[in-house]
Amino acid sequence: MLQSMRDNLKGIGAIIVAAFFGFIMVVGGIDFFRGASGGSADAVAEVNGKKITDMDLQRAIQSRQNMIRSQFGDQVPADLISEEKLRAPVLKQLVTSSVMRQAARDSGMVMSSAIVNREITQIPAFQVDGKFNLQRYRDGLRRLGYNTASFPKTMERDLILQQFADSVSDSAFTTRADANQIVALSMEERDFDYAVLPVKGLLGDMKVSDSEIEDYYKSHQAEFKRPEQVAIEYIELKPSLFAANVDVSEADVRAQYEQEAANFQAKPRRHAAHILIENSDAKKIAEVQSKLDAGEDFAKLAKTYSDDLGSSEAGGDLGFTTGDVFPEDFEKALASLKVGQVSAPVKTDAGTHFIKLLGVEGTKVPTYAERKAAISERLRNAQAEQQFVDALSRVADLTYNADTLKGPAEELGVPLETTAPFSRDGGTGIASNSKVIGAAFSPEVMLDGNTSEVLNLGNDDAVVLRVTEHKEAGTYPLEEVRDKIVDRLKRDKASQQLAASAKALGKQLEDGGDFAKLAKAQNLTMETADNTRRGGFGQRGEIITHAFTMKAPGSRGSLVSTFATGDGDQVVLRLRAVRPGNLGQQSSEQRAALLQQLSSASGRAELAAVQSYLSGKADIEMTEKGKQ
């Protein structure tokens, strides 16, 4: 099957497919490899009888929204993260994930619990100061709707699915002919000279009449379309707004510390490393035991012998555990060790372990100086949280039927914020949030003038809003775009005036004139661009793009072209040489890196083909809820 798909996915077409598929993977993240994980009984789809629930879909949509926000920040287009926009593609990915997971299961792939646990402990969201934190882990799972029993199972399924995907994509390769063809195009170089005839110096002399402005406005109405817009005022409630005004006394901090010290119970965090021997290979176990008995370095032995690929390169380092991260027998053996001591062989479902205790933390009562900052922050946050809860319980009543949110904001002790007008595509800041946009454009808020319901934006962030301005969709009035039209018309006139000079200069070049001297005579600067490749920004990007649209000069020596840039400047360009990219001219390191990149792209293309093939064979049924 793979070979037949390889035959149909070679060449530049494969790279284009791979590039697109790679983008989907990047945007999808781990949710691409996530499928039914239990939860709500409402199925949105069934894949070979396996349900994908509405909870699975909501989790995946939220994860995708968070990933997009991390890429775009506050400037994320609201339409890009709306549930309506994401629902269909995310559900499609969940279906594909389910198909792939079933294929992985049918192929007999498994994942050791040691690797699963290690991956969990290395997730940054579950760490504090770079170390695994059990409370952070539990809090994170609770927010995601998981528990400590279900999450490792979901993680295991994802890792197995990733293993299956890697087994497909890692089998791909790129031929030298493919590489040569791609390099010839992507690394093509061109030599050219150019001079820019700017319109700036002429703009002051250009005259534009009122009739010209009106005629341009009437004939370019599409340029001046204005979407329906609203501006809002809003109250945002979050604990951080109240924390800044909370004063925590030294006495309160000291009292809290004394209580902590009196109730302190040592909760040691043990730093573990291991050497894993899968399948309990007796010969290999004996060999490792012999070398440990001889005093050989544990970390070096882990790199050589451990079957845990995830930790072996780190000397077997698994990070910290408070006693419930690793299998029970593993934790018991670890707890019985002294720092620096190595256990006898310990068997778990993953195989046989040699366990080393690297260190222990959390066995002594911390000093007041060590705890002061953390206690102060906790007390401040606790008071701020209470004030937030109080404000949240009052805001709906205070804002109900309010003509303005100024009074409620003062009553709650928070600022009243406003936005500039924005469309249904969203604006900046809070106006990019899909819930805010939806509420602002709802008929009861936008048309009836009501205050919105309290919107839960997540992570203890709530908003209530009113529309302060509503602009119907239409065309910007001439007065608002007049300056823009005048500038455009002046640039067009100046550009047309310069076009004759540009063509005259181009003709002189075609007749063999010296470009540098001719340019200097007209107070222009000739720029030389040798060994230039595709790309670039602004006006230079436009010039490079035009240079690469020209035919190669061949035996004629050079070709001359004149054209206008987007801002009206005229350009005279002389193309002197075109050289296709040559793989052979790259260094051995560059060739190896390029072939690796192309193989990776080909691997992604093959993975896409496998997914398409498996999905075509699968029995996939969308429920009525999934079709919504």
PDB file of N, CA, C and O in Angstrom, residues 21 44 74 90 130 132 137 162 193 234 324 327 332-333 351 370 411 429 437 487 527 604:
ATOM      1  N   PHE A  21      -0.069  19.870   4.517  1.00  0.00           N
ATOM      2  CA  PHE A  21      -0.370  18.930   5.577  1.00  0.00           C
ATOM      3  C   PHE A  21       0.401  19.290   6.842  1.00  0.00           C
ATOM      4  O   PHE A  21      -0.113  19.202   7.949  1.00  0.00           O
ATOM      5  N   VAL A  44     -21.000  12.498  18.561  1.00  0.00           N
ATOM      6  CA  VAL A  44     -21.060  13.340  17.369  1.00  0.00           C
ATOM      7  C   VAL A  44     -20.658  12.544  16.133  1.00  0.00           C
ATOM      8  O   VAL A  44     -20.913  12.972  15.003  1.00  0.00           O
ATOM      9  N   ASP A  74      -3.200  38.689  21.306  1.00  0.00           N
ATOM     10  CA  ASP A  74      -4.460  39.444  21.340  1.00  0.00           C
ATOM     11  C   ASP A  74      -4.954  39.840  19.952  1.00  0.00           C
ATOM     12  O   ASP A  74      -6.088  40.280  19.794  1.00  0.00           O
ATOM     13  N   VAL A  90     -12.087  20.409  13.161  1.00  0.00           N
ATOM     14  CA  VAL A  90     -11.607  19.692  14.342  1.00  0.00           C
ATOM     15  C   VAL A  90     -12.278  18.327  14.435  1.00  0.00           C
ATOM     16  O   VAL A  90     -11.624  17.323  14.754  1.00  0.00           O
ATOM     17  N   GLY A 130      10.469  24.148  36.671  1.00  0.00           N
ATOM     18  CA  GLY A 130      11.090  23.105  35.870  1.00  0.00           C
ATOM     19  C   GLY A 130      10.977  21.707  36.440  1.00  0.00           C
ATOM     20  O   GLY A 130      11.568  20.763  35.894  1.00  0.00           O
ATOM     21  N   PHE A 132       8.350  18.539  38.071  1.00  0.00           N
ATOM     22  CA  PHE A 132       6.969  18.054  38.115  1.00  0.00           C
ATOM     23  C   PHE A 132       6.349  18.382  39.466  1.00  0.00           C
ATOM     24  O   PHE A 132       6.956  18.176  40.527  1.00  0.00           O
ATOM     25  N   TYR A 137      -0.400  19.259  38.528  1.00  0.00           N
ATOM     26  CA  TYR A 137      -0.887  18.171  37.666  1.00  0.00           C
ATOM     27  C   TYR A 137      -2.369  17.917  37.908  1.00  0.00           C
ATOM     28  O   TYR A 137      -3.177  17.879  36.976  1.00  0.00           O
ATOM     29  N   GLN A 162       1.149   8.430  17.935  1.00  0.00           N
ATOM     30  CA  GLN A 162       2.315   9.141  17.411  1.00  0.00           C
ATOM     31  C   GLN A 162       3.354   8.142  16.900  1.00  0.00           C
ATOM     32  O   GLN A 162       3.994   8.361  15.873  1.00  0.00           O
ATOM     33  N   ASP A 193      20.092  44.762 -12.193  1.00  0.00           N
ATOM     34  CA  ASP A 193      20.284  46.129 -11.721  1.00  0.00           C
ATOM     35  C   ASP A 193      18.942  46.858 -11.847  1.00  0.00           C
ATOM     36  O   ASP A 193      18.121  46.515 -12.710  1.00  0.00           O
ATOM     37  N   TYR A 234     -17.386  48.059  28.458  1.00  0.00           N
ATOM     38  CA  TYR A 234     -17.481  46.774  29.147  1.00  0.00           C
ATOM     39  C   TYR A 234     -16.795  46.824  30.504  1.00  0.00           C
ATOM     40  O   TYR A 234     -15.909  47.657  30.762  1.00  0.00           O
ATOM     41  N   ASP A 324       3.487   8.856  43.618  1.00  0.00           N
ATOM     42  CA  ASP A 324       2.340   8.335  42.877  1.00  0.00           C
ATOM     43  C   ASP A 324       2.456   8.587  41.374  1.00  0.00           C
ATOM     44  O   ASP A 324       1.464   8.593  40.668  1.00  0.00           O
ATOM     45  N   PRO A 327       4.840   3.263  38.654  1.00  0.00           N
ATOM     46  CA  PRO A 327       4.149   2.069  39.149  1.00  0.00           C
ATOM     47  C   PRO A 327       4.478   1.796  40.618  1.00  0.00           C
ATOM     48  O   PRO A 327       5.545   2.178  41.120  1.00  0.00           O
ATOM     49  N   LYS A 332       7.929   1.877  45.520  1.00  0.00           N
ATOM     50  CA  LYS A 332       8.379   1.232  46.766  1.00  0.00           C
ATOM     51  C   LYS A 332       9.889   1.055  46.775  1.00  0.00           C
ATOM     52  O   LYS A 332      10.555   1.333  47.779  1.00  0.00           O
ATOM     53  N   ALA A 333      10.414   0.610  45.648  1.00  0.00           N
ATOM     54  CA  ALA A 333      11.862   0.417  45.563  1.00  0.00           C
ATOM     55  C   ALA A 333      12.592   1.740  45.690  1.00  0.00           C
ATOM     56  O   ALA A 333      13.616   1.843  46.382  1.00  0.00           O
ATOM     57  N   GLY A 351       8.850  -3.690  32.119  1.00  0.00           N
ATOM     58  CA  GLY A 351      10.079  -4.469  32.018  1.00  0.00           C
ATOM     59  C   GLY A 351      10.788  -4.504  33.352  1.00  0.00           C
ATOM     60  O   GLY A 351      10.166  -4.397  34.417  1.00  0.00           O
ATOM     61  N   GLU A 370      12.169  31.958  53.365  1.00  0.00           N
ATOM     62  CA  GLU A 370      11.917  31.160  52.164  1.00  0.00           C
ATOM     63  C   GLU A 370      10.440  31.162  51.788  1.00  0.00           C
ATOM     64  O   GLU A 370      10.107  31.060  50.612  1.00  0.00           O
ATOM     65  N   GLU A 411     -19.074  51.161  41.368  1.00  0.00           N
ATOM     66  CA  GLU A 411     -19.569  50.414  42.521  1.00  0.00           C
ATOM     67  C   GLU A 411     -18.703  49.191  42.797  1.00  0.00           C
ATOM     68  O   GLU A 411     -18.443  48.844  43.956  1.00  0.00           O
ATOM     69  N   GLY A 429      -7.573  43.319  21.012  1.00  0.00           N
ATOM     70  CA  GLY A 429      -7.829  43.128  22.436  1.00  0.00           C
ATOM     71  C   GLY A 429      -9.032  42.251  22.681  1.00  0.00           C
ATOM     72  O   GLY A 429      -9.235  41.228  22.032  1.00  0.00           O
ATOM     73  N   ILE A 437     -17.677  39.098  20.667  1.00  0.00           N
ATOM     74  CA  ILE A 437     -18.226  39.466  19.359  1.00  0.00           C
ATOM     75  C   ILE A 437     -19.661  38.960  19.229  1.00  0.00           C
ATOM     76  O   ILE A 437     -20.558  39.687  18.789  1.00  0.00           O
ATOM     77  N   ASP A 487      -4.607  61.154  -2.290  1.00  0.00           N
ATOM     78  CA  ASP A 487      -3.251  60.598  -2.343  1.00  0.00           C
ATOM     79  C   ASP A 487      -3.119  59.598  -3.492  1.00  0.00           C
ATOM     80  O   ASP A 487      -2.116  59.602  -4.225  1.00  0.00           O
ATOM     81  N   GLU A 527      20.896  50.455  -8.326  1.00  0.00           N
ATOM     82  CA  GLU A 527      21.140  49.406  -7.329  1.00  0.00           C
ATOM     83  C   GLU A 527      21.484  48.113  -8.043  1.00  0.00           C
ATOM     84  O   GLU A 527      20.865  47.769  -9.060  1.00  0.00           O
ATOM     85  N   ARG A 604       5.456  13.452   5.630  1.00  0.00           N
ATOM     86  CA  ARG A 604       4.147  14.017   5.979  1.00  0.00           C
ATOM     87  C   ARG A 604       3.133  13.759   4.875  1.00  0.00           C
ATOM     88  O   ARG A 604       1.959  13.517   5.138  1.00  0.00           O
TER      89      ARG A 604
END
